Amino acid sequence: MSDVKYTEEHEWLRVEGDEVVVGITEHAAEQLGDIVFIELPEVGTEVSKDDEVVVIESVKAASDILAPIDGEITEVNEPLVEDPGKVNEDPLNDAWFFKIKPSDPSQMDDYMSEAEYKDLIS
Amino acid sequence: MSDLIQLPLHELHVEQGGKMVGFAGYEMPVQYAAGVMKEHLHTRAAAGLFDVSHMGQVILHGDPATIGAAFEALMPVAVLGLGEGRQRYGLLTNDDGGILDDLMFANRGDHLFVVVNAACKADDIAHMRAAMPGVEVEEITDRALLALQGPGAEAALAALAPDVTAMRFMDVRTVTILGAECWVSRSGYTGEDGFEISIPAAKAEEIARALLSDHSVLPIGLGARDSLRLEAGLCLYGHDIDTTTSPVEAALQWAIQKARRPGGDRAGGFPGEARIFRDLTEGAPRKRVGLRPQGRAPMREGVPLFADDATTDQIGAITSGAFGPTIGAPVAMGYVPVDKAADGITLSAELRGKRAAIDTAPLPFTPANFKR
């Protein structure tokens, strides 16, 4: 079983080995509405916590996804660019955005458990 | 949301899963459970029911052949000569030739029935009363307004009122629906065939429910209404047109009939005549055009436009932009100098600090499906 944390920005962070996979929650996908455009960061980019790393546009508006932690982008989910609607269909699995290698893994401790996140959105 | 006005169909919207938001002072459904994309596509494929009760419904009392002259003094549009049972698009202009509002008006025999934008209605009514002292201007506040749009609209409405099938685009009629006196026009703002139906408020929910009981009809929110009208190349007041844009700049000169143009039988005599005549005879300096971003990113209102990637002098801006669900790509409208207004010119837009290519394109993006 993998260790998943949640941010107040409605991102989920799944630890896989020495990387963290980042996506958005079902709640976020539902609030955004039909997603029509995604711009992903470049692999190898060094990012700081709260940098805008992904642009996501729905039929309603543009929004950003922020880097939850400091680190290096190690992989992006390129197929999402061609099929942004996947984020609405399967936000928790197929539609992850990027993987990041944390420079300070302790930053993960700040984030919520699933139960805490469920409290937040309820 | 206590300061927002609730409309007669509020409970029905909530029951249908409507996500209610504030719009022009009213609490309105921006979308339902299906979401903007599905609602948009459903309207083009079948039929959508829109609550547009926030819009202003106004009666100008009097014989249109008489009061039409007074109304013509407010618009560069022919009112006299509009036949009984017919509707026309109009534009209230200001002394500078800018647009105060766009509207629909219909000759209903002993009066003109006018539908204006929600955000402008108080100003429009005050303006009409001040400028037409001899005409009784009555705001209708006890009627809902529904729009039923899409290729399935005729069959859905005909199930309740068979005689609507005889109506053509821009015809208006009084039609009895479930015992209520409804004022029906064959028009809308989606580029599809359809009807706008003014209904006594007390009967609005019953009629809306009857229409929604037809499996081809889904409730549609303001979100899809906006993307539908954008694909249809139709202006949204306050965005694509406003007090600074002239009708010719807005590419709405088709709404100015020959009789009101230079040399016409009733040429001029409306606010802003000097600028509008100059634009008509010499051409306007800028023009509203369709725009297609080359990439996948939607470009929305306010995005600045440049002649090419190398230049930094802004030449225009996007006034409406979104993803067009029927087109499957982003679409937009905006103003550019006339020398850049031909179809197929590649311009440069600045989006999130980066330049991206965008092409001028013919309007509408989706062909109109009116029943002429």
Tab-separated table of C-alpha atoms in Angstrom:
chain	number	residue	atom	x	y	z
A	1	MET	CA	0.000	0.000	0.000
A	2	SER	CA	1.390	3.358	-0.999
A	3	ASP	CA	1.549	6.412	1.189
A	4	VAL	CA	-0.778	9.172	-0.125
A	5	LYS	CA	-0.930	12.693	1.259
A	6	TYR	CA	-3.204	15.597	0.331
A	7	THR	CA	-2.665	19.364	0.048
A	8	GLU	CA	-5.088	22.205	0.714
A	9	GLU	CA	-4.721	22.958	-3.007
A	10	HIS	CA	-6.531	19.623	-3.645
A	11	GLU	CA	-3.491	17.780	-4.923
A	12	TRP	CA	-2.722	14.170	-3.986
A	13	LEU	CA	0.912	13.159	-3.461
A	14	ARG	CA	1.806	9.489	-3.692
A	15	VAL	CA	5.261	8.380	-2.574
A	16	GLU	CA	6.781	5.838	-4.956
A	17	GLY	CA	10.329	4.938	-3.986
A	18	ASP	CA	12.343	8.144	-3.917
A	19	GLU	CA	9.800	10.025	-6.073
A	20	VAL	CA	6.460	11.664	-5.373
A	21	VAL	CA	3.667	11.363	-7.953
A	22	VAL	CA	1.360	14.413	-8.075
A	23	GLY	CA	-2.235	14.617	-9.274
A	24	ILE	CA	-5.453	16.378	-8.337
A	25	THR	CA	-8.305	14.969	-6.298
A	26	GLU	CA	-11.721	13.942	-7.573
A	27	HIS	CA	-13.115	16.899	-5.683
A	28	ALA	CA	-10.784	19.285	-7.550
A	29	ALA	CA	-11.551	17.703	-10.918
A	30	GLU	CA	-15.262	18.030	-10.265
A	31	GLN	CA	-14.925	21.661	-9.194
A	32	LEU	CA	-12.849	22.534	-12.258
A	33	GLY	CA	-15.348	20.990	-14.653
A	34	ASP	CA	-14.456	19.602	-18.072
A	35	ILE	CA	-10.711	19.985	-18.523
A	36	VAL	CA	-9.666	21.000	-22.022
A	37	PHE	CA	-6.001	21.965	-21.800
A	38	ILE	CA	-2.967	20.949	-19.772
A	39	GLU	CA	0.552	22.358	-19.944
A	40	LEU	CA	3.149	20.231	-18.167
A	41	PRO	CA	6.600	21.251	-16.920
A	42	GLU	CA	9.797	20.069	-18.572
A	43	VAL	CA	11.536	17.028	-17.172
A	44	GLY	CA	14.676	18.066	-15.324
A	45	THR	CA	13.255	21.391	-14.083
A	46	GLU	CA	14.234	22.262	-10.513
A	47	VAL	CA	11.175	23.672	-8.756
A	48	SER	CA	10.499	25.257	-5.392
A	49	LYS	CA	7.421	24.708	-3.265
A	50	ASP	CA	4.502	26.856	-4.558
A	51	ASP	CA	6.025	27.402	-8.021
A	52	GLU	CA	3.368	27.215	-10.717
A	53	VAL	CA	4.292	24.022	-12.535
A	54	VAL	CA	1.163	22.951	-14.416
A	55	VAL	CA	-1.402	25.064	-16.237
A	56	ILE	CA	-4.807	23.466	-16.298
A	57	GLU	CA	-7.762	24.938	-18.140
A	58	SER	CA	-11.333	23.829	-17.908
A	59	VAL	CA	-14.272	25.019	-19.977
A	60	LYS	CA	-14.725	27.618	-17.251
A	61	ALA	CA	-11.312	29.004	-16.339
A	62	ALA	CA	-7.552	28.629	-16.155
A	63	SER	CA	-5.867	27.541	-12.958
A	64	ASP	CA	-2.408	26.516	-11.841
A	65	ILE	CA	-1.071	23.511	-10.043
A	66	LEU	CA	1.660	24.438	-7.605
A	67	ALA	CA	4.737	22.409	-6.775
A	68	PRO	CA	3.900	20.925	-3.351
A	69	ILE	CA	7.561	20.514	-2.391
A	70	ASP	CA	11.052	21.513	-3.536
A	71	GLY	CA	12.672	19.117	-5.964
A	72	GLU	CA	13.343	18.068	-9.533
A	73	ILE	CA	10.686	17.094	-12.053
A	74	THR	CA	11.654	13.562	-13.097
A	75	GLU	CA	8.744	12.531	-15.327
A	76	VAL	CA	5.556	14.043	-16.769
A	77	ASN	CA	2.380	12.333	-17.962
A	78	GLU	CA	2.690	13.375	-21.611
A	79	PRO	CA	-0.509	11.608	-22.867
A	80	LEU	CA	-2.591	14.043	-20.771
A	81	VAL	CA	-1.662	16.865	-23.157
A	82	GLU	CA	-3.485	15.073	-25.985
A	83	ASP	CA	-6.331	13.869	-23.790
A	84	PRO	CA	-6.940	16.383	-20.982
A	85	GLY	CA	-10.404	14.936	-20.328
A	86	LYS	CA	-8.691	11.965	-18.628
A	87	VAL	CA	-8.346	14.174	-15.559
A	88	ASN	CA	-12.123	14.209	-15.222
A	89	GLU	CA	-12.420	10.475	-15.886
A	90	ASP	CA	-9.703	9.086	-13.643
A	91	PRO	CA	-8.013	11.818	-11.601
A	92	LEU	CA	-6.593	9.453	-8.983
A	93	ASN	CA	-4.779	6.959	-11.204
A	94	ASP	CA	-4.179	7.437	-14.941
A	95	ALA	CA	-4.300	11.210	-14.818
A	96	TRP	CA	-1.291	11.983	-12.639
A	97	PHE	CA	0.570	15.124	-13.768
A	98	PHE	CA	4.242	14.789	-12.852
A	99	LYS	CA	6.740	13.002	-10.654
A	100	ILE	CA	9.063	14.999	-8.469
A	101	LYS	CA	12.226	13.924	-6.628
A	102	PRO	CA	12.105	15.792	-3.314
A	103	SER	CA	15.160	17.686	-2.168
A	104	ASP	CA	13.760	17.748	1.370
A	105	PRO	CA	11.463	14.757	1.968
A	106	SER	CA	10.459	16.166	5.358
A	107	GLN	CA	8.298	18.751	3.519
A	108	MET	CA	5.865	15.879	2.944
A	109	ASP	CA	5.136	15.791	6.651
A	110	ASP	CA	3.175	19.062	6.372
A	111	TYR	CA	0.428	17.474	4.319
A	112	MET	CA	-2.847	15.870	5.245
A	113	SER	CA	-3.860	12.242	5.517
A	114	GLU	CA	-6.842	11.025	3.505
A	115	ALA	CA	-9.083	11.319	6.558
A	116	GLU	CA	-7.949	14.890	7.203
A	117	TYR	CA	-8.521	15.813	3.562
A	118	LYS	CA	-12.009	14.300	3.612
A	119	ASP	CA	-12.779	16.478	6.612
A	120	LEU	CA	-11.555	19.533	4.707
A	121	ILE	CA	-13.859	19.031	1.736
A	122	SER	CA	-16.888	17.806	3.633
B	1	MET	CA	-26.242	34.919	-1.767
B	2	SER	CA	-28.896	36.882	0.106
B	3	ASP	CA	-28.439	39.960	-2.093
B	4	LEU	CA	-29.082	37.969	-5.262
B	5	ILE	CA	-32.566	37.823	-6.733
B	6	GLN	CA	-34.069	34.360	-7.151
B	7	LEU	CA	-36.040	33.682	-10.309
B	8	PRO	CA	-39.300	31.698	-10.626
B	9	LEU	CA	-37.542	28.452	-11.572
B	10	HIS	CA	-35.004	28.518	-8.731
B	11	GLU	CA	-36.247	25.360	-7.014
B	12	LEU	CA	-36.379	23.456	-10.271
B	13	HIS	CA	-32.750	24.374	-11.032
B	14	VAL	CA	-31.592	23.184	-7.626
B	15	GLU	CA	-33.596	19.971	-7.985
B	16	GLN	CA	-31.994	19.374	-11.408
B	17	GLY	CA	-28.503	19.668	-9.897
B	18	GLY	CA	-27.913	23.250	-11.019
B	19	LYS	CA	-24.804	24.919	-9.637
B	20	MET	CA	-26.121	28.346	-8.715
B	21	VAL	CA	-23.963	31.444	-9.109
B	22	GLY	CA	-24.476	35.198	-9.090
B	23	PHE	CA	-24.943	36.738	-12.530
B	24	ALA	CA	-26.078	40.323	-13.165
B	25	GLY	CA	-27.651	40.376	-9.699
B	26	TYR	CA	-29.560	37.105	-10.130
B	27	GLU	CA	-28.936	33.644	-8.799
B	28	MET	CA	-28.555	31.548	-11.938
B	29	PRO	CA	-27.502	27.994	-12.850
B	30	VAL	CA	-24.032	28.075	-14.441
B	31	GLN	CA	-24.218	24.346	-15.128
B	32	TYR	CA	-26.069	21.179	-14.138
B	33	ALA	CA	-24.739	17.749	-13.289
B	34	ALA	CA	-23.861	16.902	-16.896
B	35	GLY	CA	-21.337	19.744	-17.059
B	36	VAL	CA	-20.705	22.497	-19.592
B	37	MET	CA	-19.197	20.271	-22.293
B	38	LYS	CA	-22.037	17.722	-22.369
B	39	GLU	CA	-24.680	20.439	-22.076
B	40	HIS	CA	-23.178	22.281	-25.031
B	41	LEU	CA	-22.947	19.194	-27.236
B	42	HIS	CA	-26.439	18.064	-26.243
B	43	THR	CA	-27.918	21.399	-27.320
B	44	ARG	CA	-26.316	21.104	-30.778
B	45	ALA	CA	-27.384	17.440	-31.103
B	46	ALA	CA	-30.861	17.453	-29.504
B	47	ALA	CA	-32.368	20.245	-27.401
B	48	GLY	CA	-31.501	22.365	-24.401
B	49	LEU	CA	-33.742	24.365	-22.086
B	50	PHE	CA	-32.270	27.630	-20.780
B	51	ASP	CA	-33.766	29.851	-18.101
B	52	VAL	CA	-33.119	33.410	-19.250
B	53	SER	CA	-35.655	35.011	-16.932
B	54	HIS	CA	-33.015	37.466	-15.731
B	55	MET	CA	-33.238	39.258	-19.064
B	56	GLY	CA	-35.382	42.360	-19.307
B	57	GLN	CA	-38.822	42.005	-20.881
B	58	VAL	CA	-40.260	45.362	-21.868
B	59	ILE	CA	-43.428	46.440	-23.639
B	60	LEU	CA	-43.513	49.694	-25.598
B	61	HIS	CA	-47.240	50.371	-25.741
B	62	GLY	CA	-48.774	51.678	-28.934
B	63	ASP	CA	-49.196	50.902	-32.606
B	64	PRO	CA	-45.719	49.946	-33.895
B	65	ALA	CA	-46.406	52.009	-37.036
B	66	THR	CA	-46.648	55.071	-34.769
B	67	ILE	CA	-44.247	54.444	-31.886
B	68	GLY	CA	-41.724	52.852	-34.236
B	69	ALA	CA	-40.527	56.319	-35.250
B	70	ALA	CA	-39.733	57.185	-31.631
B	71	PHE	CA	-37.837	53.890	-31.181
B	72	GLU	CA	-35.947	54.521	-34.419
B	73	ALA	CA	-34.581	57.702	-32.815
B	74	LEU	CA	-32.665	55.440	-30.366
B	75	MET	CA	-31.273	52.867	-32.805
B	76	PRO	CA	-29.665	52.776	-36.277
B	77	VAL	CA	-32.171	50.038	-37.037
B	78	ALA	CA	-35.450	50.008	-38.996
B	79	VAL	CA	-38.418	49.568	-36.659
B	80	LEU	CA	-41.060	50.941	-39.028
B	81	GLY	CA	-41.718	48.369	-41.694
B	82	LEU	CA	-41.198	45.415	-39.377
B	83	GLY	CA	-44.289	43.352	-40.042
B	84	GLU	CA	-46.720	42.243	-37.374
B	85	GLY	CA	-45.596	38.928	-35.927
B	86	ARG	CA	-41.938	39.521	-36.795
B	87	GLN	CA	-38.886	40.133	-34.641
B	88	ARG	CA	-35.619	41.929	-35.355
B	89	TYR	CA	-32.200	42.448	-33.706
B	90	GLY	CA	-31.512	46.003	-32.548
B	91	LEU	CA	-28.793	48.125	-30.969
B	92	LEU	CA	-29.241	51.107	-28.660
B	93	THR	CA	-26.447	53.556	-29.447
B	94	ASN	CA	-24.998	56.532	-27.593
B	95	ASP	CA	-24.033	59.960	-28.962
B	96	ASP	CA	-20.494	58.714	-29.635
B	97	GLY	CA	-21.799	55.866	-31.788
B	98	GLY	CA	-20.986	53.274	-29.127
B	99	ILE	CA	-23.416	50.527	-28.150
B	100	LEU	CA	-25.513	50.898	-24.980
B	101	ASP	CA	-27.090	47.468	-25.370
B	102	ASP	CA	-28.150	44.946	-27.953
B	103	LEU	CA	-31.702	43.654	-27.926
B	104	MET	CA	-34.507	41.884	-29.756
B	105	PHE	CA	-37.745	43.689	-30.577
B	106	ALA	CA	-40.960	42.285	-31.981
B	107	ASN	CA	-44.041	43.804	-33.580
B	108	ARG	CA	-46.895	42.260	-31.616
B	109	GLY	CA	-49.725	44.241	-33.215
B	110	ASP	CA	-50.599	46.850	-30.598
B	111	HIS	CA	-47.155	47.045	-29.003
B	112	LEU	CA	-43.461	46.361	-29.435
B	113	PHE	CA	-42.061	43.622	-27.193
B	114	VAL	CA	-38.399	44.173	-26.381
B	115	VAL	CA	-35.939	41.790	-24.700
B	116	VAL	CA	-32.783	43.394	-23.316
B	117	ASN	CA	-29.720	42.212	-21.407
B	118	ALA	CA	-30.088	41.702	-17.658
B	119	ALA	CA	-27.111	43.855	-16.709
B	120	CYS	CA	-28.357	46.757	-18.867
B	121	LYS	CA	-32.096	46.618	-18.291
B	122	ALA	CA	-32.423	49.326	-15.630
B	123	ASP	CA	-30.381	51.771	-17.717
B	124	ASP	CA	-32.161	50.773	-20.929
B	125	ILE	CA	-35.587	51.348	-19.433
B	126	ALA	CA	-34.579	54.721	-17.967
B	127	HIS	CA	-33.081	55.684	-21.338
B	128	MET	CA	-36.191	54.637	-23.268
B	129	ARG	CA	-38.508	56.477	-20.874
B	130	ALA	CA	-36.419	59.658	-21.040
B	131	ALA	CA	-35.982	59.563	-24.807
B	132	MET	CA	-39.534	58.530	-25.712
B	133	PRO	CA	-41.748	60.675	-23.442
B	134	GLY	CA	-44.849	59.934	-25.516
B	135	VAL	CA	-44.470	56.159	-25.272
B	136	GLU	CA	-45.500	54.074	-22.277
B	137	VAL	CA	-42.510	51.851	-21.413
B	138	GLU	CA	-43.635	48.947	-19.218
B	139	GLU	CA	-41.189	46.541	-17.612
B	140	ILE	CA	-42.709	43.082	-17.427
B	141	THR	CA	-41.749	41.543	-14.085
B	142	ASP	CA	-44.351	38.776	-13.765
B	143	ARG	CA	-43.082	36.573	-16.586
B	144	ALA	CA	-40.290	34.046	-16.872
B	145	LEU	CA	-38.340	33.697	-20.113
B	146	LEU	CA	-37.192	30.300	-21.324
B	147	ALA	CA	-35.133	29.475	-24.393
B	148	LEU	CA	-35.539	26.052	-25.985
B	149	GLN	CA	-32.701	25.545	-28.455
B	150	GLY	CA	-31.402	22.857	-30.747
B	151	PRO	CA	-32.543	20.655	-33.625
B	152	GLY	CA	-35.002	18.886	-31.302
B	153	ALA	CA	-36.576	22.121	-30.051
B	154	GLU	CA	-39.404	22.199	-32.578
B	155	ALA	CA	-40.621	18.682	-31.826
B	156	ALA	CA	-40.364	19.203	-28.075
B	157	LEU	CA	-42.385	22.422	-28.106
B	158	ALA	CA	-44.833	21.152	-30.734
B	159	ALA	CA	-45.785	18.341	-28.349
B	160	LEU	CA	-47.337	21.064	-26.167
B	161	ALA	CA	-48.282	23.560	-28.888
B	162	PRO	CA	-48.517	21.985	-32.375
B	163	ASP	CA	-48.909	25.278	-34.243
B	164	VAL	CA	-45.349	26.417	-33.497
B	165	THR	CA	-44.175	24.221	-36.382
B	166	ALA	CA	-45.566	26.851	-38.775
B	167	MET	CA	-43.302	29.553	-37.346
B	168	ARG	CA	-40.172	30.572	-39.255
B	169	PHE	CA	-36.974	32.121	-37.898
B	170	MET	CA	-37.789	35.452	-36.170
B	171	ASP	CA	-41.571	34.931	-36.242
B	172	VAL	CA	-43.413	35.795	-33.026
B	173	ARG	CA	-46.798	34.540	-31.898
B	174	THR	CA	-49.034	34.314	-28.875
B	175	VAL	CA	-49.364	30.609	-28.151
B	176	THR	CA	-51.393	28.856	-25.466
B	177	ILE	CA	-49.207	26.312	-23.677
B	178	LEU	CA	-50.801	24.205	-20.920
B	179	GLY	CA	-53.502	26.872	-20.672
B	180	ALA	CA	-51.076	29.769	-20.260
B	181	GLU	CA	-50.727	32.697	-22.643
B	182	CYS	CA	-47.124	32.523	-23.872
B	183	TRP	CA	-45.300	34.909	-26.151
B	184	VAL	CA	-43.168	32.761	-28.399
B	185	SER	CA	-40.480	33.805	-30.853
B	186	ARG	CA	-38.586	31.449	-33.126
B	187	SER	CA	-35.144	32.676	-32.169
B	188	GLY	CA	-32.404	32.284	-29.616
B	189	TYR	CA	-28.735	32.898	-29.062
B	190	THR	CA	-27.022	29.602	-29.747
B	191	GLY	CA	-26.901	29.488	-33.550
B	192	GLU	CA	-29.430	26.650	-33.460
B	193	ASP	CA	-33.099	26.576	-34.380
B	194	GLY	CA	-35.259	27.160	-31.354
B	195	PHE	CA	-37.691	29.299	-29.454
B	196	GLU	CA	-37.768	31.910	-26.743
B	197	ILE	CA	-40.896	31.632	-24.636
B	198	SER	CA	-42.214	34.312	-22.305
B	199	ILE	CA	-44.410	32.607	-19.716
B	200	PRO	CA	-46.538	33.922	-16.820
B	201	ALA	CA	-44.317	33.308	-13.765
B	202	ALA	CA	-46.906	31.138	-12.050
B	203	LYS	CA	-46.962	28.686	-14.980
B	204	ALA	CA	-43.230	28.690	-15.728
B	205	GLU	CA	-42.309	25.675	-13.628
B	206	GLU	CA	-45.142	23.530	-14.990
B	207	ILE	CA	-44.170	24.329	-18.581
B	208	ALA	CA	-40.450	23.856	-17.900
B	209	ARG	CA	-41.174	20.458	-16.339
B	210	ALA	CA	-43.330	19.461	-19.304
B	211	LEU	CA	-40.506	20.370	-21.710
B	212	LEU	CA	-37.912	18.555	-19.583
B	213	SER	CA	-40.084	15.428	-19.524
B	214	ASP	CA	-39.216	15.056	-23.223
B	215	HIS	CA	-36.141	12.804	-23.166
B	216	SER	CA	-34.414	14.903	-25.810
B	217	VAL	CA	-34.470	18.052	-23.637
B	218	LEU	CA	-31.815	18.710	-20.980
B	219	PRO	CA	-31.523	21.778	-18.754
B	220	ILE	CA	-28.558	23.922	-19.829
B	221	GLY	CA	-26.687	26.456	-17.713
B	222	LEU	CA	-25.076	29.804	-18.428
B	223	GLY	CA	-21.678	28.172	-19.043
B	224	ALA	CA	-22.855	26.320	-22.139
B	225	ARG	CA	-24.989	29.278	-23.184
B	226	ASP	CA	-21.758	31.270	-23.386
B	227	SER	CA	-19.773	28.681	-25.356
B	228	LEU	CA	-22.729	28.108	-27.718
B	229	ARG	CA	-23.114	31.803	-28.512
B	230	LEU	CA	-19.343	32.167	-28.956
B	231	GLU	CA	-19.199	29.324	-31.489
B	232	ALA	CA	-22.171	30.957	-33.221
B	233	GLY	CA	-20.176	34.215	-33.479
B	234	LEU	CA	-22.729	36.143	-31.406
B	235	CYS	CA	-21.695	39.106	-29.258
B	236	LEU	CA	-21.920	39.195	-25.481
B	237	TYR	CA	-22.706	42.703	-24.307
B	238	GLY	CA	-20.069	44.143	-21.976
B	239	HIS	CA	-17.439	41.922	-23.548
B	240	ASP	CA	-17.555	41.895	-27.362
B	241	ILE	CA	-19.548	45.097	-27.602
B	242	ASP	CA	-19.844	48.064	-25.245
B	243	THR	CA	-20.104	51.855	-25.203
B	244	THR	CA	-16.728	52.182	-26.985
B	245	THR	CA	-17.457	49.859	-29.931
B	246	SER	CA	-19.445	51.101	-32.898
B	247	PRO	CA	-21.852	48.745	-34.678
B	248	VAL	CA	-19.614	48.708	-37.771
B	249	GLU	CA	-16.486	47.925	-35.739
B	250	ALA	CA	-18.467	45.126	-34.107
B	251	ALA	CA	-19.262	43.711	-37.584
B	252	LEU	CA	-22.952	44.275	-36.868
B	253	GLN	CA	-23.607	46.524	-39.881
B	254	TRP	CA	-26.019	43.848	-41.158
B	255	ALA	CA	-28.327	45.057	-38.362
B	256	ILE	CA	-28.462	48.548	-39.945
B	257	GLN	CA	-31.103	48.361	-42.666
B	258	LYS	CA	-30.786	50.336	-45.898
B	259	ALA	CA	-33.536	52.743	-44.847
B	260	ARG	CA	-31.389	54.044	-41.967
B	261	ARG	CA	-28.129	54.320	-43.941
B	262	PRO	CA	-26.928	57.338	-45.910
B	263	GLY	CA	-29.347	57.861	-48.809
B	264	GLY	CA	-32.067	55.742	-47.180
B	265	ASP	CA	-35.704	56.811	-46.702
B	266	ARG	CA	-35.165	57.370	-42.973
B	267	ALA	CA	-31.390	57.875	-42.985
B	268	GLY	CA	-29.773	58.867	-39.701
B	269	GLY	CA	-31.614	60.543	-36.839
B	270	PHE	CA	-30.174	58.149	-34.245
B	271	PRO	CA	-27.527	58.733	-31.542
B	272	GLY	CA	-23.983	58.506	-32.871
B	273	GLU	CA	-25.057	59.055	-36.488
B	274	ALA	CA	-21.825	60.909	-37.368
B	275	ARG	CA	-19.477	58.082	-36.371
B	276	ILE	CA	-21.712	55.295	-37.621
B	277	PHE	CA	-22.176	56.960	-41.035
B	278	ARG	CA	-18.446	57.603	-41.254
B	279	ASP	CA	-17.750	53.941	-40.412
B	280	LEU	CA	-20.310	52.816	-43.004
B	281	THR	CA	-18.945	54.975	-45.821
B	282	GLU	CA	-15.205	55.109	-45.052
B	283	GLY	CA	-14.819	51.881	-43.085
B	284	ALA	CA	-14.097	51.509	-39.379
B	285	PRO	CA	-10.511	51.540	-38.100
B	286	ARG	CA	-10.882	48.191	-36.357
B	287	LYS	CA	-13.146	45.204	-36.649
B	288	ARG	CA	-14.420	42.310	-34.574
B	289	VAL	CA	-13.145	39.049	-36.044
B	290	GLY	CA	-13.137	35.349	-35.284
B	291	LEU	CA	-9.866	33.984	-33.931
B	292	ARG	CA	-8.513	30.430	-33.766
B	293	PRO	CA	-5.499	29.813	-31.516
B	294	GLN	CA	-3.130	27.419	-33.307
B	295	GLY	CA	-2.307	25.583	-30.084
B	296	ARG	CA	-4.627	23.828	-27.675
B	297	ALA	CA	-4.624	26.489	-24.966
B	298	PRO	CA	-7.849	28.500	-24.740
B	299	MET	CA	-7.268	32.241	-25.021
B	300	ARG	CA	-9.771	34.234	-23.030
B	301	GLU	CA	-11.007	37.797	-22.726
B	302	GLY	CA	-8.209	40.339	-22.311
B	303	VAL	CA	-5.439	38.390	-24.042
B	304	PRO	CA	-3.449	41.021	-26.019
B	305	LEU	CA	-2.805	40.595	-29.738
B	306	PHE	CA	0.277	41.639	-31.720
B	307	ALA	CA	1.045	41.682	-35.447
B	308	ASP	CA	3.781	39.067	-35.006
B	309	ASP	CA	5.992	37.485	-32.359
B	310	ALA	CA	8.723	40.068	-32.840
B	311	THR	CA	6.625	43.187	-32.194
B	312	THR	CA	5.589	44.610	-28.828
B	313	ASP	CA	3.008	47.185	-29.976
B	314	GLN	CA	-0.363	45.770	-29.046
B	315	ILE	CA	-2.784	45.927	-31.996
B	316	GLY	CA	-5.873	44.410	-30.438
B	317	ALA	CA	-7.300	42.106	-27.800
B	318	ILE	CA	-9.506	39.094	-27.346
B	319	THR	CA	-12.984	39.979	-26.072
B	320	SER	CA	-14.410	36.440	-25.708
B	321	GLY	CA	-12.560	33.180	-25.784
B	322	ALA	CA	-13.024	29.609	-24.646
B	323	PHE	CA	-12.742	26.008	-25.682
B	324	GLY	CA	-15.376	25.360	-28.351
B	325	PRO	CA	-16.851	21.932	-27.606
B	326	THR	CA	-18.361	21.495	-31.092
B	327	ILE	CA	-15.149	22.641	-32.777
B	328	GLY	CA	-13.017	20.575	-30.383
B	329	ALA	CA	-10.505	23.402	-30.165
B	330	PRO	CA	-10.199	26.846	-28.628
B	331	VAL	CA	-12.108	29.660	-30.341
B	332	ALA	CA	-12.227	33.385	-29.677
B	333	MET	CA	-13.388	36.752	-30.927
B	334	GLY	CA	-11.623	40.064	-30.640
B	335	TYR	CA	-10.811	43.382	-32.239
B	336	VAL	CA	-7.976	43.917	-34.729
B	337	PRO	CA	-7.070	46.774	-37.109
B	338	VAL	CA	-8.928	46.476	-40.429
B	339	ASP	CA	-5.724	45.612	-42.291
B	340	LYS	CA	-5.500	42.478	-40.125
B	341	ALA	CA	-9.187	41.590	-40.320
B	342	ALA	CA	-9.189	39.351	-43.402
B	343	ASP	CA	-9.562	35.617	-42.759
B	344	GLY	CA	-6.439	33.517	-42.297
B	345	ILE	CA	-3.986	36.120	-40.999
B	346	THR	CA	-1.622	34.764	-38.352
B	347	LEU	CA	-1.225	37.079	-35.356
B	348	SER	CA	0.653	36.716	-32.107
B	349	ALA	CA	-1.069	36.535	-28.715
B	350	GLU	CA	0.527	36.833	-25.306
B	351	LEU	CA	-0.585	34.088	-22.953
B	352	ARG	CA	0.965	33.703	-19.487
B	353	GLY	CA	3.994	35.730	-20.562
B	354	LYS	CA	4.624	33.681	-23.715
B	355	ARG	CA	3.712	34.353	-27.320
B	356	ALA	CA	1.494	31.935	-29.227
B	357	ALA	CA	0.149	31.989	-32.781
B	358	ILE	CA	-3.520	32.757	-33.435
B	359	ASP	CA	-5.270	33.017	-36.812
B	360	THR	CA	-8.119	35.277	-37.859
B	361	ALA	CA	-11.053	33.118	-38.919
B	362	PRO	CA	-14.548	33.543	-40.369
B	363	LEU	CA	-17.565	33.763	-38.060
B	364	PRO	CA	-19.585	31.851	-37.108
B	365	PHE	CA	-17.382	28.911	-36.126
B	366	THR	CA	-20.369	26.583	-36.350
B	367	PRO	CA	-22.957	27.047	-39.134
B	368	ALA	CA	-26.305	28.531	-38.151
B	369	ASN	CA	-29.167	26.031	-38.218
B	370	PHE	CA	-32.096	28.426	-38.339
B	371	LYS	CA	-35.443	27.499	-39.875
B	372	ARG	CA	-35.660	30.223	-42.506
